[in-house]
Coordinates of C-alpha atoms and ligand atoms in Angstrom, one line a residue:
X556 CA 34.0 -27.4 39.8
X557 CA 31.7 -28.9 37.2
X558 CA 31.8 -32.7 36.5
X559 CA 31.1 -32.1 32.9
X560 CA 33.7 -33.2 30.4
X561 CA 35.2 -30.6 28.1
X562 CA 33.1 -32.0 25.2
X563 CA 29.9 -31.7 27.3
X564 CA 30.8 -28.3 28.4
X565 CA 31.4 -27.2 24.8
X566 CA 28.0 -28.6 23.8
X567 CA 26.2 -26.9 26.6
X568 CA 27.8 -23.5 25.8
X569 CA 27.0 -23.9 22.2
X570 CA 23.3 -24.8 22.9
X571 CA 22.9 -21.9 25.2
X572 CA 24.6 -19.6 22.7
X573 CA 22.3 -20.7 19.9
X574 CA 19.2 -20.3 22.1
X575 CA 20.4 -16.8 23.0
X576 CA 21.0 -16.1 19.3
X577 CA 17.5 -17.3 18.4
X578 CA 16.0 -15.0 21.0
X579 CA 18.2 -12.1 19.8
X580 CA 17.3 -12.8 16.2
X581 CA 13.6 -12.7 17.1
X582 CA 14.1 -9.5 19.0
X583 CA 16.0 -7.9 16.1
X584 CA 13.4 -8.6 13.5
X585 CA 13.1 -5.2 11.8
X586 CA 10.2 -3.1 12.8
X587 CA 8.3 -1.8 9.8
X588 CA 6.4 1.3 10.5
X589 CA 3.0 1.5 8.9
X590 CA 1.0 4.5 7.9
X591 CA -1.4 3.7 10.9
X592 CA 1.5 3.8 13.3
X593 CA 2.8 7.1 12.0
X594 CA -0.7 8.8 12.1
X595 CA -1.3 7.5 15.6
X596 CA 2.1 8.9 16.7
X597 CA 1.1 12.2 15.1
X598 CA -2.1 12.3 17.2
X599 CA -4.5 11.6 14.3
X600 CA -7.3 9.3 15.3
X601 CA -8.5 6.5 13.0
X602 CA -11.9 8.2 12.9
X603 CA -10.7 11.6 11.8
X604 CA -8.5 10.0 9.1
X605 CA -11.5 8.0 7.9
X606 CA -13.6 11.2 7.8
X607 CA -10.9 13.0 5.9
X608 CA -10.7 10.2 3.3
X609 CA -14.5 10.0 3.0
X610 CA -14.4 13.8 2.1
X611 CA -11.9 13.1 -0.6
X612 CA -13.9 10.3 -2.2
X613 CA -16.0 12.6 -4.4
X614 CA -13.0 14.5 -5.7
X615 CA -11.0 11.3 -6.3
X616 CA -14.0 9.6 -8.0
X617 CA -13.8 6.7 -5.5
X618 CA -17.2 5.1 -4.6
X619 CA -17.8 6.0 -0.9
X620 CA -18.6 2.4 -0.1
X621 CA -15.0 1.4 -1.1
X622 CA -13.3 4.0 1.0
X623 CA -13.3 2.1 4.4
X624 CA -11.5 -0.8 2.8
X625 CA -9.0 1.4 1.1
X626 CA -8.3 3.2 4.3
X627 CA -7.9 0.0 6.4
X628 CA -5.5 -1.4 3.8
X629 CA -3.5 1.9 3.7
X630 CA -3.2 2.0 7.5
X631 CA -1.7 -1.4 7.6
X632 CA 0.7 -0.8 4.7
X633 CA 4.4 0.1 5.2
X634 CA 5.2 3.7 4.5
X635 CA 5.4 4.5 0.8
X636 CA 9.0 5.0 -0.2
X637 CA 9.8 8.1 -2.4
X638 CA 12.9 8.8 -4.4
X639 CA 13.0 12.5 -5.4
X640 CA 15.3 13.6 -8.3
X641 CA 15.7 17.2 -9.5
X642 CA 17.1 18.2 -12.9
X643 CA 16.7 21.5 -14.9
X644 CA 14.4 23.6 -12.7
X645 CA 14.3 26.5 -10.3
X646 CA 13.3 24.5 -7.1
X647 CA 10.0 26.3 -7.1
X648 CA 8.1 23.0 -7.2
X649 CA 9.8 21.6 -4.1
X650 CA 9.4 25.0 -2.4
X651 CA 5.7 24.7 -3.1
X652 CA 5.5 21.2 -1.8
X653 CA 7.3 21.8 1.5
X654 CA 4.8 24.6 2.2
X655 CA 2.4 21.9 3.3
X656 CA 4.8 20.1 5.5
X657 CA 4.2 20.6 9.2
X658 CA 6.7 22.7 11.2
X659 CA 7.4 25.1 8.3
X660 CA 6.9 28.8 8.6
X661 CA 3.2 28.2 7.8
X662 CA 2.6 25.8 10.7
X663 CA -0.3 24.1 9.0
X664 CA -1.5 20.8 10.5
X665 CA -3.9 19.3 8.0
X666 CA -3.9 15.6 7.4
X667 CA -2.3 16.2 4.0
X668 CA 0.8 17.3 6.0
X669 CA 0.8 14.3 8.1
X670 CA 0.4 12.0 5.1
X671 CA 3.3 13.8 3.4
X672 CA 5.3 13.3 6.6
X673 CA 4.2 9.6 6.5
X674 CA 5.9 9.2 3.1
X675 CA 9.3 7.6 3.5
X676 CA 11.4 10.2 1.6
X677 CA 14.4 8.1 1.1
X678 CA 16.3 10.3 -1.3
X679 CA 16.0 14.0 -2.1
X680 CA 19.3 15.9 -2.6
X681 CA 17.7 19.2 -1.7
X682 CA 16.1 18.1 1.6
X683 CA 18.3 15.3 2.9
X684 CA 21.0 15.8 5.5
X685 CA 23.6 13.4 4.1
X686 CA 25.8 14.4 1.1
X687 CA 28.5 12.8 -1.1
X688 CA 29.0 9.0 -0.8
X689 CA 26.4 8.7 2.0
X690 CA 23.7 10.4 -0.2
X691 CA 24.6 8.2 -3.2
X692 CA 24.3 5.2 -1.0
X693 CA 20.8 6.3 0.2
X694 CA 19.7 6.5 -3.4
X695 CA 21.1 3.1 -4.4
X696 CA 19.6 1.5 -1.2
X697 CA 16.2 2.9 -1.9
X698 CA 16.3 1.9 -5.6
X699 CA 17.3 -1.7 -4.6
X700 CA 14.2 -2.0 -2.4
X701 CA 12.0 -1.5 -5.4
X702 CA 8.3 -0.4 -5.7
X703 CA 9.0 3.2 -4.6
X704 CA 7.5 6.3 -6.3
X705 CA 10.0 8.2 -8.3
X706 CA 9.2 11.9 -8.1
X707 CA 11.0 14.0 -10.6
X708 CA 11.1 17.8 -11.0
X709 CA 12.8 19.6 -13.8
X710 CA 13.3 18.9 -17.5
X711 CA 16.0 16.6 -18.8
X712 CA 18.7 18.1 -21.0
X713 CA 20.0 16.3 -24.1
X714 CA 23.4 14.8 -23.4
X715 CA 24.1 13.4 -26.8
X716 CA 27.9 13.4 -27.5
X717 CA 28.6 14.2 -23.9
X718 CA 27.3 17.8 -24.0
X719 CA 27.2 17.6 -20.3
X720 CA 24.5 20.1 -19.4
X721 CA 23.7 18.2 -16.2
X722 CA 26.3 16.1 -14.4
X723 CA 26.0 14.7 -10.9
X724 CA 28.4 12.2 -9.4
X725 CA 29.8 11.6 -12.9
X726 CA 26.5 10.7 -14.4
X727 CA 24.3 12.7 -16.8
X728 CA 20.7 13.5 -16.1
X729 CA 19.6 10.8 -18.6
X730 CA 21.7 8.2 -16.8
X731 CA 20.4 9.2 -13.4
X732 CA 16.8 9.0 -14.6
X733 CA 17.3 5.6 -16.2
X734 CA 18.9 4.2 -13.0
X735 CA 16.2 5.5 -10.7
X736 CA 13.2 4.7 -13.0
X737 CA 14.1 1.0 -13.5
X738 CA 12.6 -0.3 -10.2
X739 CA 10.0 2.5 -9.7
X740 CA 6.3 1.5 -9.4
X741 CA 5.4 4.9 -11.0
X742 CA 7.0 8.1 -12.0
X743 CA 5.4 11.4 -10.8
X744 CA 6.6 14.4 -12.9
X745 CA 6.2 17.4 -10.6
X746 CA 6.1 20.8 -12.4
X747 CA 5.7 21.9 -15.9
X748 CA 9.4 21.4 -16.6
X749 CA 9.2 17.7 -15.8
X750 CA 5.8 17.3 -17.3
X751 CA 6.3 19.1 -20.6
X752 CA 9.8 20.6 -20.8
X753 CA 8.6 24.0 -19.3
X754 CA 11.0 26.9 -19.1
X755 CA 14.2 25.0 -20.0
X756 CA 12.5 23.8 -23.2
X757 CA 11.2 27.3 -24.1
X758 CA 12.2 28.6 -27.5
X759 CA 11.8 32.3 -26.8
X760 CA 9.6 34.8 -28.5
X761 CA 10.4 35.1 -32.3
X762 CA 10.2 38.9 -32.3
X763 CA 12.5 39.5 -29.4
X764 CA 16.2 40.3 -30.0
X765 CA 18.0 37.5 -28.3
X766 CA 21.6 38.3 -27.4
X767 CA 22.6 34.7 -27.3
X768 CA 21.3 34.2 -30.8
X769 CA 19.5 31.1 -29.7
X770 CA 16.0 32.4 -30.6
X771 CA 13.6 29.6 -31.4
X772 CA 15.8 26.9 -29.9
X773 CA 16.1 25.4 -26.4
X774 CA 19.8 25.7 -25.7
X775 CA 20.0 22.5 -23.8
X776 CA 17.5 20.5 -25.9
X777 CA 15.4 19.9 -22.8
X778 CA 12.6 17.4 -22.9
X779 CA 9.9 16.1 -20.5
X780 CA 10.5 13.1 -18.3
X781 CA 7.9 11.1 -20.3
X782 CA 9.7 11.9 -23.6
X783 CA 13.0 10.7 -22.1
X784 CA 11.5 7.5 -20.8
X785 CA 9.8 6.8 -24.1
X786 CA 13.2 7.3 -25.8
X787 CA 14.8 4.7 -23.5
X788 CA 12.1 2.2 -24.7
X789 CA 11.4 -1.2 -23.1
X790 CA 10.3 -1.2 -19.5
X791 CA 10.8 2.6 -19.3
X792 CA 8.4 3.4 -22.1
X793 CA 5.6 1.5 -20.3
X794 CA 6.2 3.0 -16.8
X795 CA 3.1 4.6 -15.3
X796 CA 3.8 8.4 -15.5
X797 CA 1.6 11.0 -13.8
X798 CA 2.1 14.7 -14.8
X799 CA 1.5 17.2 -12.0
X800 CA 2.0 20.3 -14.0
X801 CA 2.2 24.0 -13.0
X802 CA 5.1 26.3 -12.6
X803 CA 5.0 25.5 -9.8
X804 CA 2.1 23.1 -9.1
X805 CA -0.2 23.8 -6.2
X806 CA 1.0 22.1 -3.0
X807 CA -2.3 20.3 -2.3
X808 CA -2.3 19.0 -5.9
X809 CA 1.1 17.4 -5.5
X810 CA 0.1 16.1 -2.1
X811 CA -3.3 14.9 -3.3
X812 CA -1.8 12.9 -6.2
X813 CA 0.6 11.1 -3.7
X814 CA -2.3 10.5 -1.3
X815 CA -4.3 8.9 -4.1
X816 CA -1.4 6.5 -4.7
X817 CA -1.1 5.7 -1.0
X818 CA -4.8 4.8 -0.9
X819 CA -5.1 3.0 -4.2
X820 CA -1.6 1.9 -5.2
X821 CA -2.4 3.0 -8.7
X822 CA -2.6 6.2 -10.7
X823 CA -5.8 8.2 -10.7
X824 CA -7.7 8.9 -13.9
X825 CA -5.6 11.0 -16.2
X826 CA -6.4 13.5 -19.0
X827 CA -4.8 13.4 -22.5
X828 CA -1.7 15.2 -21.1
X829 CA -1.4 12.5 -18.3
X830 CA -2.6 14.9 -15.5
X831 CA -5.0 13.7 -12.8
X832 CA -8.5 14.8 -14.0
X833 CA -9.5 15.3 -10.3
X834 CA -7.3 18.4 -10.4
X835 CA -6.9 19.3 -14.1
X836 CA -10.4 18.3 -15.4
X837 CA -11.6 21.9 -15.6
X838 CA -10.1 25.2 -16.8
X839 CA -9.3 27.8 -14.3
X840 CA -11.8 30.1 -16.2
X841 CA -14.8 27.8 -15.3
X842 CA -14.7 28.7 -11.6
X843 CA -13.1 32.2 -11.8
X844 CA -15.0 34.8 -9.9
X845 CA -14.6 37.2 -12.9
X846 CA -16.4 34.8 -15.2
X847 CA -19.7 36.7 -15.1
X848 CA -17.9 39.8 -16.5
X849 CA -16.5 37.6 -19.3
X850 CA -20.0 36.5 -20.2
X851 CA -21.3 40.1 -20.2
X852 CA -18.4 41.2 -22.4
X853 CA -16.9 43.5 -19.7
X854 CA -13.1 43.5 -20.0
X855 CA -10.2 45.2 -18.3
X856 CA -8.4 47.2 -21.1
X857 CA -5.3 48.3 -19.2
X858 CA -4.0 47.8 -15.7
X859 CA -5.7 50.1 -13.2
X860 CA -8.5 51.3 -15.5
X861 CA -12.1 51.5 -14.2
X862 CA -12.7 47.9 -15.4
X863 CA -9.7 46.7 -13.4
X864 CA -11.0 48.4 -10.3
X865 CA -14.4 46.9 -10.8
X866 CA -12.9 43.4 -11.2
X867 CA -13.8 42.8 -14.8
X868 CA -12.5 40.0 -16.9
X869 CA -8.7 40.0 -17.6
X870 CA -8.8 38.2 -21.0
X871 CA -7.8 41.3 -23.0
X872 CA -4.7 41.6 -20.8
X873 CA -3.5 38.2 -21.9
X874 CA -5.2 36.0 -19.3
X875 CA -5.0 32.4 -20.5
X876 CA -7.6 31.1 -18.0
X877 CA -10.0 29.7 -20.7
X878 CA -7.3 27.4 -22.1
X879 CA -5.6 26.4 -18.8
X880 CA -6.4 23.3 -16.9
X881 CA -5.6 23.6 -13.2
X882 CA -7.2 23.8 -9.7
X883 CA -6.1 27.4 -9.0
X884 CA -9.7 28.7 -8.8
X885 CA -11.0 25.8 -6.7
X886 CA -8.2 24.8 -4.3
X887 CA -6.5 28.2 -4.5
X888 CA -3.0 29.0 -3.4
X889 CA -1.2 29.6 -0.1
X890 CA -3.4 27.4 2.0
X891 CA -6.6 28.5 0.1
X892 CA -5.9 32.2 0.3
X893 CA -6.4 33.2 -3.3
X894 CA -5.2 33.0 -6.9
X895 CA -3.6 35.3 -9.5
X896 CA -6.9 36.7 -10.9
X897 CA -8.0 37.7 -7.4
X898 CA -4.7 39.7 -7.2
X899 CA -5.6 41.4 -10.5
X900 CA -3.2 39.5 -12.9
X901 CA -4.3 37.2 -15.6
X902 CA -3.5 33.5 -15.7
X903 CA -0.1 32.8 -17.4
X904 CA -1.2 29.3 -18.4
X905 CA 1.7 27.7 -16.5
X906 CA 0.2 24.2 -16.3
X907 CA 0.0 23.8 -20.1
X908 CA 2.7 22.6 -22.5
X909 CA 4.8 25.4 -24.1
X910 CA 3.2 28.1 -22.0
X911 CA 6.3 30.3 -22.2
X912 CA 6.0 30.4 -26.0
X913 CA 2.2 30.3 -26.4
X914 CA 0.4 33.3 -27.7
X915 CA -2.0 35.4 -25.6
X916 CA -4.2 38.4 -26.3
X917 CA -3.1 41.9 -25.5
X918 CA -5.2 45.0 -24.6
X919 CA -5.8 45.8 -28.2
X920 CA -7.3 42.4 -28.8
X921 CA -4.2 41.3 -30.8
X922 CA -2.6 38.0 -30.6
X923 CA 0.6 38.3 -28.4
X924 CA 3.8 36.5 -28.6
X925 CA 4.0 34.5 -25.4
X926 CA 4.5 35.5 -21.8
X927 CA 6.2 38.8 -22.5
X928 CA 3.2 40.3 -24.3
X929 CA 1.3 40.3 -21.0
X930 CA 3.5 43.1 -19.9
X931 CA 3.1 45.3 -23.0
X932 CA 4.1 48.7 -21.6
X933 CA 1.3 50.3 -23.5
X934 CA -1.2 48.6 -21.1
X935 CA 0.5 49.9 -17.9
X936 CA -0.2 53.3 -16.4
X937 CA 1.2 55.0 -13.3
Ligands
FSX1102 FE1 10.0 24.1 -13.4 FE2 10.1 23.2 -10.8 FE3 8.7 26.1 -12.7 FE4 10.5 26.0 -11.1 O1 11.1 22.0 -9.9 S1 7.8 24.1 -13.2 S2 10.9 26.3 -13.3 S3 8.5 26.5 -10.5 O2 10.9 24.6 -10.0 O3 10.5 22.7 -12.4

């Protein structure tokens, strides 16, 4: 039996408890995973990551002497948090992006994949497992932590007077965007819908009978994400916005834009339409393998004619390559396999504003009336 008085005993117990709590508190200090940890766990050596980043330096217009410092800083940084919202869209953009994730049907294992895995995707209603209240909580928790990248795909419908074209958990698209944009370090508009309005903002060809009689008007009054943020004003109007256009964008272009942010913690150089010049600085025509035929004036006049079989220029079939800024002919599609002109179809111009409504040229050299004119039956033979 102890000789300690009750008071001494209480004090001893209390001291021991507080010591124990101190140790426990130290042990429970939250572990913050860094990009370096994640890459190491994925079997990527420091050296190969550095080599990869050195290779990117020219494309990203980063002086090669700066790259080691950027890489070191990135390796020690916590994972970049991403909140991903989707509005009026077809999910083609996310489908394009997930094609570079590891363990998909493509089983690619490039460092871009690992970097994408290294993002902390804290909210994406399409990809996340939780739903309902749990999902709503994930979003509000991520937003409360601040400094995440807000990735948005899809255009935003007009909800003036409660028109209600987009409602989720009782909130309109505009309300959801405002809530998620407030604390974001930057907004990345993925896809032509988010960048410029895209298909949901299309007005339709003026010479086509439209059964809904909405010809010339976007039924939902859809706008780009930048236009919506500008309308909010204040801190929203000055948020850094990066447009990654394309319907859908090339997976490596989406990934490359996010990688640039991870390395630099700022937006890359942008063109007049707020697209990264490293991917949208040139037209697809400039690197097209059919360009020599364009310069020699040799054009395909109809699908499957002798010119088509010889690989001549597709301009007269409505190809919009000379006016379309994108990386299709340099990075290519489907893990570098090819691009539309290699498959015999002209460029639709999907990375440019209003591409659904923009005119093209048909086989007769006449100005067309938008996308539909590419498929003028007069140019198709059995
Ligand atoms: Fe639009 Fe994307 Fe075209 Fe679809 O999210 S750019 S319709 S590929 O899906 O938004």
